[in-house]
Short mmCIF file of C-alpha atoms and ligand atoms in Angstrom, two decimals:
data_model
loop_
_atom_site.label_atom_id
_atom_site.label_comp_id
_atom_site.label_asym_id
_atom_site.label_seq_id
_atom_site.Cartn_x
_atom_site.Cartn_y
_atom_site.Cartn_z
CA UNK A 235 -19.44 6.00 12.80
CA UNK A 236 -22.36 3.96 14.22
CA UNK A 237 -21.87 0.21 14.60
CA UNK A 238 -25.08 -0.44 14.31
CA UNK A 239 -25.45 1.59 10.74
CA UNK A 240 -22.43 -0.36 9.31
CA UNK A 241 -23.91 -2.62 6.42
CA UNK A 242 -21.06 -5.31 6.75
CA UNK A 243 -20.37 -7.84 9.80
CA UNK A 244 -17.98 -9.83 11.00
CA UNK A 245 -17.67 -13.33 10.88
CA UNK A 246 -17.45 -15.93 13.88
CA UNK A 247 -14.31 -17.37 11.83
CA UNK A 248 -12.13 -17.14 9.21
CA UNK A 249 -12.98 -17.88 5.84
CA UNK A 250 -12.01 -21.82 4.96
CA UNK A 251 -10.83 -20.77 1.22
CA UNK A 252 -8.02 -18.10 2.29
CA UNK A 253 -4.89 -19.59 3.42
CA UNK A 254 -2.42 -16.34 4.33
CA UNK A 255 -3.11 -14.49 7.33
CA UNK A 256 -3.96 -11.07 6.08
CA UNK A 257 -7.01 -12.28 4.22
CA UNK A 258 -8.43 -14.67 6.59
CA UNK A 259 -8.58 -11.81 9.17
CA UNK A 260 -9.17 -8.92 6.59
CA UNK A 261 -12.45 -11.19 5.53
CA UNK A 262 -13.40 -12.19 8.74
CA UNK A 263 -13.00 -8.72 10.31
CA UNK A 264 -15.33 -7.41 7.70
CA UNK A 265 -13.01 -5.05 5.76
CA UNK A 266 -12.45 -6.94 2.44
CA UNK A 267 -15.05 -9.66 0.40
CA UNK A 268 -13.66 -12.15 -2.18
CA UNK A 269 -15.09 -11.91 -5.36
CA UNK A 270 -13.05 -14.00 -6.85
CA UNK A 271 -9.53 -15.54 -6.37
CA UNK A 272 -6.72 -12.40 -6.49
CA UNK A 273 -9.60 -10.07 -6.45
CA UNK A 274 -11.47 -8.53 -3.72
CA UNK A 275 -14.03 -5.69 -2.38
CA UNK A 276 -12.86 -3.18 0.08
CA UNK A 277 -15.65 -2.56 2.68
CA UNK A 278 -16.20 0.74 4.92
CA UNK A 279 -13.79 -0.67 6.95
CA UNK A 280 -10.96 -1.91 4.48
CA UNK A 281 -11.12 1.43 2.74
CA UNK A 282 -11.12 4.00 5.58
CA UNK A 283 -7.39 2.05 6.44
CA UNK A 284 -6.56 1.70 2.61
CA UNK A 285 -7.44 5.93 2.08
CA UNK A 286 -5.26 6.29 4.45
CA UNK A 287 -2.22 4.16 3.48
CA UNK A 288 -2.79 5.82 0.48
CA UNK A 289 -2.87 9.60 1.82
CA UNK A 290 0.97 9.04 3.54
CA UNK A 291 1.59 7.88 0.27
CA UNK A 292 0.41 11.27 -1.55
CA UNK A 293 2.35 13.30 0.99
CA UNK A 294 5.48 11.53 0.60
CA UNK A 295 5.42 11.95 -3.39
CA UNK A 296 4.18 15.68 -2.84
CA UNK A 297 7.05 16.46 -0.63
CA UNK A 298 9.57 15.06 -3.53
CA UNK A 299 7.93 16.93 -6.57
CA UNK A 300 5.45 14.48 -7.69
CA UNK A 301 1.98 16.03 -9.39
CA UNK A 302 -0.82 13.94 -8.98
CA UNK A 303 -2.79 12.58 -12.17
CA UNK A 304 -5.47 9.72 -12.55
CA UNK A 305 -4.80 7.90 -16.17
CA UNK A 306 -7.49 5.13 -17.64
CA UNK A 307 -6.96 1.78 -17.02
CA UNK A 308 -8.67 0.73 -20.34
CA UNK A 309 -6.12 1.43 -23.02
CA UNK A 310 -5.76 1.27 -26.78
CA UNK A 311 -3.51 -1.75 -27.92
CA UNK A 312 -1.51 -0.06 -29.96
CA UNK A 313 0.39 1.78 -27.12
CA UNK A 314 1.21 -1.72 -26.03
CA UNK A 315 2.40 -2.55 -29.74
CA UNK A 316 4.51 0.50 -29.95
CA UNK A 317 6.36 -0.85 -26.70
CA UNK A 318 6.76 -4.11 -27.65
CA UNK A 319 4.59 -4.75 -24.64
CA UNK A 320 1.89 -6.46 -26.43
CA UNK A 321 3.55 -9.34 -27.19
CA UNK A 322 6.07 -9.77 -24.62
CA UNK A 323 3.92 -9.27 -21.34
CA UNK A 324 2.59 -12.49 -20.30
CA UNK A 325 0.40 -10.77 -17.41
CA UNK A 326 -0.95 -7.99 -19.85
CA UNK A 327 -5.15 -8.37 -19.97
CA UNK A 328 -6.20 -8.21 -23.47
CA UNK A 329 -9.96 -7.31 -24.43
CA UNK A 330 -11.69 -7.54 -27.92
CA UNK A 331 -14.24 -4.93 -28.54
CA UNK A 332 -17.03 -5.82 -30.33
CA UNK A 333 -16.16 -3.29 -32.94
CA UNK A 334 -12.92 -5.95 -33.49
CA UNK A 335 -11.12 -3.33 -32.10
CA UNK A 336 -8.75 -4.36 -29.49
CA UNK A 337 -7.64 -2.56 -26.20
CA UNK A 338 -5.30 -3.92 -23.02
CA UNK A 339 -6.26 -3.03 -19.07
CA UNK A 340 -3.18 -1.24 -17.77
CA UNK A 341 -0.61 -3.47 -15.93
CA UNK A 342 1.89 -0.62 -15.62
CA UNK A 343 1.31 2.66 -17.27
CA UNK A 344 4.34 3.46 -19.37
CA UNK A 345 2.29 3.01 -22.52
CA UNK A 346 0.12 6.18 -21.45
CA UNK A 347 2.39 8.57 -19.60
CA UNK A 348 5.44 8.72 -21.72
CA UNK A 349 3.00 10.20 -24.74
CA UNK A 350 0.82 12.03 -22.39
CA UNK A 351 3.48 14.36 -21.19
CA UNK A 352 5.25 14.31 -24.92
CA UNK A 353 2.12 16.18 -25.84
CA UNK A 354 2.94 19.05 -23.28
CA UNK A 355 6.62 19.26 -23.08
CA UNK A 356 8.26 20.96 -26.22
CA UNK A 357 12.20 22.46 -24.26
CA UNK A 358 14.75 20.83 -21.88
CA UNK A 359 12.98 23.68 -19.66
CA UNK A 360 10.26 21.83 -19.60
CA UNK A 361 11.99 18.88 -17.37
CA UNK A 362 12.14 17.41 -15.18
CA UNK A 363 8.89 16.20 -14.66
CA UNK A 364 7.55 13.75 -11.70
CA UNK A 365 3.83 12.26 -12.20
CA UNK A 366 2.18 9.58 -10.32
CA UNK A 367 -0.98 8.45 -9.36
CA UNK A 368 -3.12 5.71 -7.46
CA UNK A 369 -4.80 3.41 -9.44
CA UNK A 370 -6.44 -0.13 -9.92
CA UNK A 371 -3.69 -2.78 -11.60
CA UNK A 372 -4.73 -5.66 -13.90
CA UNK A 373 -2.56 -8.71 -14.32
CA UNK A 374 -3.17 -12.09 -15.34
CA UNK A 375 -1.25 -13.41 -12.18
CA UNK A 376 -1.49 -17.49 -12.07
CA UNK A 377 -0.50 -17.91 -8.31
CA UNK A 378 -3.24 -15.32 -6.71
CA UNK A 379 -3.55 -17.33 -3.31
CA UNK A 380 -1.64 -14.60 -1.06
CA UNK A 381 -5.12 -12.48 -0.46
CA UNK A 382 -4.48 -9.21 -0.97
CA UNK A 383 -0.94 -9.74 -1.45
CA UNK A 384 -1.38 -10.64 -4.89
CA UNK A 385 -4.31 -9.31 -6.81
CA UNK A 386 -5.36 -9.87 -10.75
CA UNK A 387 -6.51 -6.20 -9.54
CA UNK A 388 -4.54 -4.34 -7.05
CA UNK A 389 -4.44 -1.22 -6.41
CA UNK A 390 -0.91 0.54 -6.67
CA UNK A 391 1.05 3.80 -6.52
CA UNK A 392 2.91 4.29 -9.50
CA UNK A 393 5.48 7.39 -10.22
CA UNK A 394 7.34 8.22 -13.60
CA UNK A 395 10.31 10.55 -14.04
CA UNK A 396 11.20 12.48 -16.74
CA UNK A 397 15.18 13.59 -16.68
CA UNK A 398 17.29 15.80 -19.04
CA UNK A 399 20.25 13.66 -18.05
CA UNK A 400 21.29 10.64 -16.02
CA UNK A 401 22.62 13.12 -13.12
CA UNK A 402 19.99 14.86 -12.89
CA UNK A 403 17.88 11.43 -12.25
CA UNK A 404 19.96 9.81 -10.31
CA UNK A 405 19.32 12.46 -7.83
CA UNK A 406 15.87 12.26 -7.55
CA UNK A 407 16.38 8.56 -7.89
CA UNK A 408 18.35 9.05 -4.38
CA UNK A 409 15.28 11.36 -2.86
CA UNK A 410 12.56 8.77 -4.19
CA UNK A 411 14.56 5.52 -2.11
CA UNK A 412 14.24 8.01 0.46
CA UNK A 413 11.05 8.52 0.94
CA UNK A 414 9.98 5.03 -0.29
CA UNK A 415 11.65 4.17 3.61
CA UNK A 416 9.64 7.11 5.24
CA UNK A 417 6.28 5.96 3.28
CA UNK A 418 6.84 2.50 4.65
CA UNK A 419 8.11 3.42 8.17
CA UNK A 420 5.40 5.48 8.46
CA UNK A 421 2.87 2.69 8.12
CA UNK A 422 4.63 0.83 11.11
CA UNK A 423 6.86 -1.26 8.38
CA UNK A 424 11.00 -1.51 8.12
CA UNK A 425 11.69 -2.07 4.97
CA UNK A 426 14.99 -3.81 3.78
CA UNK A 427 16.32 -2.28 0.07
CA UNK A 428 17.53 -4.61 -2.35
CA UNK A 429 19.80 -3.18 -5.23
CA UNK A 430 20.03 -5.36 -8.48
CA UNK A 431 20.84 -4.55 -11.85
CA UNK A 432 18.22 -5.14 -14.38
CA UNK A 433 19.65 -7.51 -16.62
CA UNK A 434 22.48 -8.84 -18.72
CA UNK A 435 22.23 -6.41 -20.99
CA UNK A 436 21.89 -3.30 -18.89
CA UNK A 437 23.91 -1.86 -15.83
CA UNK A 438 21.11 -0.29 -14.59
CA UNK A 439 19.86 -0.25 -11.19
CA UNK A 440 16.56 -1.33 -9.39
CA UNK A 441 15.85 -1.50 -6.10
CA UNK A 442 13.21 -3.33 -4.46
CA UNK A 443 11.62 -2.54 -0.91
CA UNK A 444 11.28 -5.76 1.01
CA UNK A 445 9.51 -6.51 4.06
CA UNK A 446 10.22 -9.51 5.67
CA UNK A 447 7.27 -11.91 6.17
CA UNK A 448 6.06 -15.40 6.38
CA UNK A 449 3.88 -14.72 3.64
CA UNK A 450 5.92 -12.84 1.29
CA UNK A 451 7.02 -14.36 -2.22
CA UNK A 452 10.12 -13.02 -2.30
CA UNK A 453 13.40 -14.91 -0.53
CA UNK A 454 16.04 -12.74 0.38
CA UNK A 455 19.17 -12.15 1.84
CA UNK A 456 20.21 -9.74 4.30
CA UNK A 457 23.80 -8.74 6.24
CA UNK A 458 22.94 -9.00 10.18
CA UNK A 459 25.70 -6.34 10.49
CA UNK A 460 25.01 -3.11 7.52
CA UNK A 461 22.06 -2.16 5.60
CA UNK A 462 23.05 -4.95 2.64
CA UNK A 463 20.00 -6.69 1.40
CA UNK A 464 19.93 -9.13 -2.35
CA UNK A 465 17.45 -11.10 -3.69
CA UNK A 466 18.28 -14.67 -3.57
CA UNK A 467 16.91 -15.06 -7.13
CA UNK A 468 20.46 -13.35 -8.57
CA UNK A 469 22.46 -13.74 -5.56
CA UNK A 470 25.88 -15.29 -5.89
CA UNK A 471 25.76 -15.30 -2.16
CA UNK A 472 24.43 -17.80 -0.03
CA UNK A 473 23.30 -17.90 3.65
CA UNK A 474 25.97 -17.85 6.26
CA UNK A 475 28.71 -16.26 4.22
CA UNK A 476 30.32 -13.09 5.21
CA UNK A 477 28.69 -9.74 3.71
CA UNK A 478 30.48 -8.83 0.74
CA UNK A 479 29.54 -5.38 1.57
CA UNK A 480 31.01 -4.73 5.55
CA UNK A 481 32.88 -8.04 5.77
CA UNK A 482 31.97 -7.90 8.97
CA UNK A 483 28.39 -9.04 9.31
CA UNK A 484 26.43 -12.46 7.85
CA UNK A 485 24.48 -13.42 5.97
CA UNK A 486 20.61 -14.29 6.67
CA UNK A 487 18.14 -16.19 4.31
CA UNK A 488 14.76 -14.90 4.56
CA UNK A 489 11.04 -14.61 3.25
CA UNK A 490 9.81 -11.21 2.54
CA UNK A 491 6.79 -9.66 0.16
CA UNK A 492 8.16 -6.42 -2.23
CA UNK A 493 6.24 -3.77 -1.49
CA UNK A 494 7.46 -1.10 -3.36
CA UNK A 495 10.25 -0.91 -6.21
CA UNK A 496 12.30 1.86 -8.00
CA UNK A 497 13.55 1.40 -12.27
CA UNK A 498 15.53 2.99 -14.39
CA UNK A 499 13.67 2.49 -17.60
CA UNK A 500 16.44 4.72 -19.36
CA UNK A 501 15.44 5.71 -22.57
CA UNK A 502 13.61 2.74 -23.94
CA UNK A 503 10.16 4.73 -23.60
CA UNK A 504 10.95 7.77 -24.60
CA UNK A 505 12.92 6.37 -27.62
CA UNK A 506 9.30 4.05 -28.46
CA UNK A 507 7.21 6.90 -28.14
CA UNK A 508 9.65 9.20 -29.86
CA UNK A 509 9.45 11.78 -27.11
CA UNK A 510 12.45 13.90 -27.01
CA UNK A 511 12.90 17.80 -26.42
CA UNK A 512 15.82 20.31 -27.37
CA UNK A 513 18.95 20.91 -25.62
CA UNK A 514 20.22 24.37 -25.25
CA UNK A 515 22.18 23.92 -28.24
CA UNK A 516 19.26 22.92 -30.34
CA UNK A 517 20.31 18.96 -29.82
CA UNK A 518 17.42 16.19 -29.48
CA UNK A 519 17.68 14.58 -26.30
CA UNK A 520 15.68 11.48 -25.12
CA UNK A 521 14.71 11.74 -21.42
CA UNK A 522 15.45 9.60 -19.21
CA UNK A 523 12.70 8.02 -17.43
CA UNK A 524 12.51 6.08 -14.05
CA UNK A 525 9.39 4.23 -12.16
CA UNK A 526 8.28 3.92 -9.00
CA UNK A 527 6.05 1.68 -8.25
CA UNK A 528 3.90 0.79 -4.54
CA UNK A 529 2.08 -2.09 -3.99
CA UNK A 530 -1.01 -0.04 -1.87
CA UNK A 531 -3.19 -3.05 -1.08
CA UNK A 532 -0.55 -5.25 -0.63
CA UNK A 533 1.02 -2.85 1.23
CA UNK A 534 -2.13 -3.35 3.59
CA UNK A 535 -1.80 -7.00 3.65
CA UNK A 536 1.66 -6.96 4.71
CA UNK A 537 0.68 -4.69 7.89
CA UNK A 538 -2.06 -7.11 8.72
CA UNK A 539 0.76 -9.79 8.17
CA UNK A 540 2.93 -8.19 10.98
CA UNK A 541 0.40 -6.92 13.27
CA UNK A 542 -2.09 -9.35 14.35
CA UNK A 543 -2.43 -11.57 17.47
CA UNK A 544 -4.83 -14.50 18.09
CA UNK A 545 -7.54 -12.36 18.89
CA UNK A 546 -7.48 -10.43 15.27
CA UNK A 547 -5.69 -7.25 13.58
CA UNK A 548 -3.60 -4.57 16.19
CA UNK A 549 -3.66 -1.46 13.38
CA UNK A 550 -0.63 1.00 13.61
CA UNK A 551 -2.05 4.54 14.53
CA UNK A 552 -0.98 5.88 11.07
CA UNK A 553 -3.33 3.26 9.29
CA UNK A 554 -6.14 2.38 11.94
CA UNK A 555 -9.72 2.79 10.46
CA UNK A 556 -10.40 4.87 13.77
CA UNK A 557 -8.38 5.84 16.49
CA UNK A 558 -11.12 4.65 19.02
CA UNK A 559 -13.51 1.62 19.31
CA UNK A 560 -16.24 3.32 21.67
CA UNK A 561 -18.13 0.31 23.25
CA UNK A 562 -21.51 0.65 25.60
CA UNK A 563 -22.51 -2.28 27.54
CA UNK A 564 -26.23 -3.25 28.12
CA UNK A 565 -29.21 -1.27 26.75
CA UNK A 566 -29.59 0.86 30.02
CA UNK A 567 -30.65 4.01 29.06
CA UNK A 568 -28.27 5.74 31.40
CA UNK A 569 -25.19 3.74 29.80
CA UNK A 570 -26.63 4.70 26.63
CA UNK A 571 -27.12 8.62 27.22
CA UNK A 572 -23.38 8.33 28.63
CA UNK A 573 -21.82 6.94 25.57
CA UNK A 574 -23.63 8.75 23.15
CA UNK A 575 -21.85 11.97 25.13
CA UNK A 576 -18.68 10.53 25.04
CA UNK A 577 -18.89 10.02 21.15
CA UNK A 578 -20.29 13.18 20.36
CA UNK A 579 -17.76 14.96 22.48
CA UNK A 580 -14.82 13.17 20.61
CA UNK A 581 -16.55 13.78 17.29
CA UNK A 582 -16.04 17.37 18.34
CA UNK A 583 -12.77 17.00 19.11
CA UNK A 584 -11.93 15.88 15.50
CA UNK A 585 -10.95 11.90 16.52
CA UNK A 586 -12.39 8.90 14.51
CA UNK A 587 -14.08 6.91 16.56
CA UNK A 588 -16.52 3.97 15.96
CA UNK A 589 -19.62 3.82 18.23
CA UNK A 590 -20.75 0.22 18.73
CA UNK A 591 -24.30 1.17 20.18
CA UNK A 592 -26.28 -2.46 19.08
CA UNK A 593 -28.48 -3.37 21.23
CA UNK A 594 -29.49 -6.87 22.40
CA UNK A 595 -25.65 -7.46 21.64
CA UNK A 596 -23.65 -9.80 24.09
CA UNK A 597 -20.76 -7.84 25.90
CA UNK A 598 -18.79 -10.97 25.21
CA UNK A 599 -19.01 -10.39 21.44
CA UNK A 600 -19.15 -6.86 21.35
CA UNK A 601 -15.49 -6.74 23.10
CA UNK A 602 -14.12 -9.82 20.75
CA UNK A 603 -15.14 -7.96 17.53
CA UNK A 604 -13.42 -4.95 19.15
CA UNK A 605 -10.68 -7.18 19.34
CA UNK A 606 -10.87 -8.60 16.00
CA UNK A 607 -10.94 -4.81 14.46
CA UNK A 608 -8.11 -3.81 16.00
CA UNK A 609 -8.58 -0.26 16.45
CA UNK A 610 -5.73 0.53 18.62
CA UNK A 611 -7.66 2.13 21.99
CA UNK A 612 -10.73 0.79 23.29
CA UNK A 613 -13.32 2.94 25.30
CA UNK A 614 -16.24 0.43 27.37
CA UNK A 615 -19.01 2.06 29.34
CA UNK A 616 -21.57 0.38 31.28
CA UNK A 617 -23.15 0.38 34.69
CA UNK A 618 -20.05 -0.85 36.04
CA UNK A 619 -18.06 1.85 35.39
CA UNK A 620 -20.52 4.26 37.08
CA UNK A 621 -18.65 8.17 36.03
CA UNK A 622 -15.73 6.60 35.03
CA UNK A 623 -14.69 4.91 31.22
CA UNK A 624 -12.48 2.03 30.95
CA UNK A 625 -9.99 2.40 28.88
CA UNK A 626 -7.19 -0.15 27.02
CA UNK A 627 -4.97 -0.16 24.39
CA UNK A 628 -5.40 -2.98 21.89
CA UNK A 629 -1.70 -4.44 22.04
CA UNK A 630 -1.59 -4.84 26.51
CA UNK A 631 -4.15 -6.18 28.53
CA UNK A 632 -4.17 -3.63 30.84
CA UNK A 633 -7.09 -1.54 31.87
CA UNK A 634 -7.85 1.76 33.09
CA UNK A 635 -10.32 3.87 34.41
CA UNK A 636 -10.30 7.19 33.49
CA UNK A 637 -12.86 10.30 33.09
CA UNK A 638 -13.42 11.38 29.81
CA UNK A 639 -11.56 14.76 30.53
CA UNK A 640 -8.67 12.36 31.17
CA UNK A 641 -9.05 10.45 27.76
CA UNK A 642 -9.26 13.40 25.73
CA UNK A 643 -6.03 14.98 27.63
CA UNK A 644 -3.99 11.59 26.45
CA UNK A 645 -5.25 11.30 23.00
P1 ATP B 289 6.16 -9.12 -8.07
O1 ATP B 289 7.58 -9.55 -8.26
O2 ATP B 289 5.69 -9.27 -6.67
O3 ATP B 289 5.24 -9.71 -9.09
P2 ATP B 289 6.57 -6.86 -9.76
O4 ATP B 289 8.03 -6.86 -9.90
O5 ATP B 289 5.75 -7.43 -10.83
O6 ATP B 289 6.18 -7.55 -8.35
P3 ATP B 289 5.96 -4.06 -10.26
O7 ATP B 289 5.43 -4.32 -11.58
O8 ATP B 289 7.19 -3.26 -10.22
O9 ATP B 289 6.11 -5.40 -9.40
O10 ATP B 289 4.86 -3.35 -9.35
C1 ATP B 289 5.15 -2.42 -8.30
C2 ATP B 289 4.65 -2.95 -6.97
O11 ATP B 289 3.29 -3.37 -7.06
C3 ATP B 289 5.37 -4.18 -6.47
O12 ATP B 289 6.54 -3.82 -5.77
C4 ATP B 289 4.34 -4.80 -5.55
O13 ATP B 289 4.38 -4.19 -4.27
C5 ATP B 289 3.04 -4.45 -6.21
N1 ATP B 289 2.49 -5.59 -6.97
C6 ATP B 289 2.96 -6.14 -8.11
N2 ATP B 289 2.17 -7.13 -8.54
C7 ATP B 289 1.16 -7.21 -7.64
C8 ATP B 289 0.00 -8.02 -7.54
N3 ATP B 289 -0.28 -8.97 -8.45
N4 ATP B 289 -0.84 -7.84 -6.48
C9 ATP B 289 -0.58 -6.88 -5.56
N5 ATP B 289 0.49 -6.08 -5.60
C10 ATP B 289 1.35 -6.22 -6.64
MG1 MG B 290 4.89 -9.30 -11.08
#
């Protein structure tokens, strides 16, 4: 891509009304606009990183089963009324037509996929059944001052089982927790689990992927010792007491944002929607259902949340918008010709790279919006570097000079 033919711009600084990191740098770097509090525009730039969050995403849930579908996010109220939902969901947008009809913007998407597949699955053959897709959220959210990390529309990744029997989904459940860690170690994240059981009146079990952050909502605590993690909100536990799990290890208080969580719904859907199938002995059976939800965007923030530095964003790899931030110095013709080369030759070579050719450009600014991007290697040519191209990763200061031949050889 051409800096130069890039519509949006950065700003000289952050935006005064954001307060959390990711969106004052996500604004300023020019790859999300605020249209309104909890709900933003993703520019060329925001959505090359968020396509690509959401493509490790897609592979993940492919590897496990899941089929990919796209449902509406405009939806006919009485799905909500038949779960209850209508009433009880405080977040739940709720539109009048003119008509006097009324209709609810998905929060979640129960209310469509439990009769969507009831309308294709007649025999326990039929199952079991994983669906998901990546779609725009709407929720009525009163605290939407974490940028991206909490939208009145976010995008999210959201995965529904459908189970003969609780065996059977407890052992996807297992394969899903799995790769929920891959998806998020993949984007450069550790996430902490959380188990917790949904309720007084249930012992069923959620889990919920934490990633600890200043910005996060979420307070946690976590064993320094084993893999125990609990969400302070239902913890009997308090920081500084021994882990009830190893004995061993203590515990630590800390702030973290969910990214990601796994439910057993049970039958509760199924059962509203009166969805069931025959049993090899001719016996309705309900099936059980579980959800899996991802936060994408704020799955974003959280990265920018983690890796920054005071000079702007330092992407992962996995997630950059490009792997290289090509920048020519000066409007000499020769330094020009030279980097044009160099770009075309690693367009050839299949790599993402970002060509800031502006001219009339300061080499002071062009390098700080390089840093401010956060493309994680950064090519300069100019008359100083006569055959040569300098060459420096975006998280150490130092510098190289290389030939192309030995850039491409390293890349
Ligand atoms: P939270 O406790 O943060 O409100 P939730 O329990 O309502 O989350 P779910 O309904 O299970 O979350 O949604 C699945 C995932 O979507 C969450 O784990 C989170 O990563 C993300 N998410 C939920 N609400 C928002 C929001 N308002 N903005 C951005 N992401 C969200
Ligand atoms: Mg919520």
């Amino acid at each position: 891509m051409l800096y130069s033919n890039l519509f949006t711009r950065t700003r000289k600084q952050a935006p005064k009304d954001e307060v959390t990191v990711n969106a004052k740098l996500l604004v300023q770097a020019g790859f999300v606009s605020k249209l309104m509090a909890g709900v933003y525009s993703f520019l060329p730039l925001g959505l090359r990183v968020l396509r690509k969050i959401e493509n490790i995403i897609r592979e993940e849930m492919d590897v496990i089963g899941g089929q990919e579908v796209y449902l509406p996010a405009l939806h006919p109220a009485e799905n909500w009324k038949t779960t209850s939902g209508w009433d009880k969901i405080d977040v739940l947008f709720k539109i009048k037509s003119r008509t006097g009809k009324d209709y609810a913007l998905g929060q979640s998407h129960e209310e469509v996929i439990t009769p969507l597949v009831k309308e294709y699955v007649r025999s326990y053959k039929d199952l079991p059944i994983y669906v998901y897709q990546i779609q725009s959220k709407y929720r009525d959210e009163l605290r939407a001052k974490s940028g991206i990390l909490r939208g009145k529309e976010f995008g999210m990744k959201d995965m529904y089982s459908f189970d003969l029997n609780q065996a059977d989904f407890l052992k996807f459940y297992k394969q899903a927790k799995k790769a929920y860690l891959k998806v998020f170690q993949r984007c450069g994240l550790t996430a902490k689990v959380t188990e917790a059981s949904g309720g007084d009146f249930s012992q069923k079990i959620s889990y919920e992927f934490m990633v600890l952050t200043k910005a996060g909502e979420d307070d946690i605590l976590y064993c320094d010792k084993c893999e125990y993690c609990i969400n302070l909100d239902i913890a009997k536990t308090k920081a500084g007491d021994k882990c009830p799990k190893c004995q061993i290890g203590r515990l630590i208080k800390a702030r973290a944002s969910e990214v990601g969580n796994v439910f057993d719904l049970g039958s509760k859907y199924s059962k509203d929607f009166n969805f069931y199938v025959l049993d090899e002995k001719g016996k309705k059976v309900y099936p059980i259902m579980g959800c899996y939800g991802i936060g994408v965007t704020r799955l974003l923030g959280v990265i920018v949340e983690k890796y920054h530095d005071e000079k702007g964003i330092v992407w992962p790899k996995t997630v950059s918008p490009f792997q290289i931030h090509l920048v020519s110095l000066g409007d000499d013709n020769k330094v020009k010709n030279k980097a044009l080369r160099v770009y075309q030759e690693l367009l050839g070579k299949g790599i993402e790279v970002i060509w800031d050719d502006r001219e009339k450009v300061s080499a002071g600014e062009k390098l700080a919006e390089a840093d401010l991007l956060g493309v994680p290697i950064r090519l300069v040519i100019s008359d100083k570097t006569k055959d040569k191209i300098e060459y420096r990763e975006r998280e150490s200061k130092k510098i190289k000079l290389l030939s192309s031949a030995e850039i491409l050889a390293s890349l």
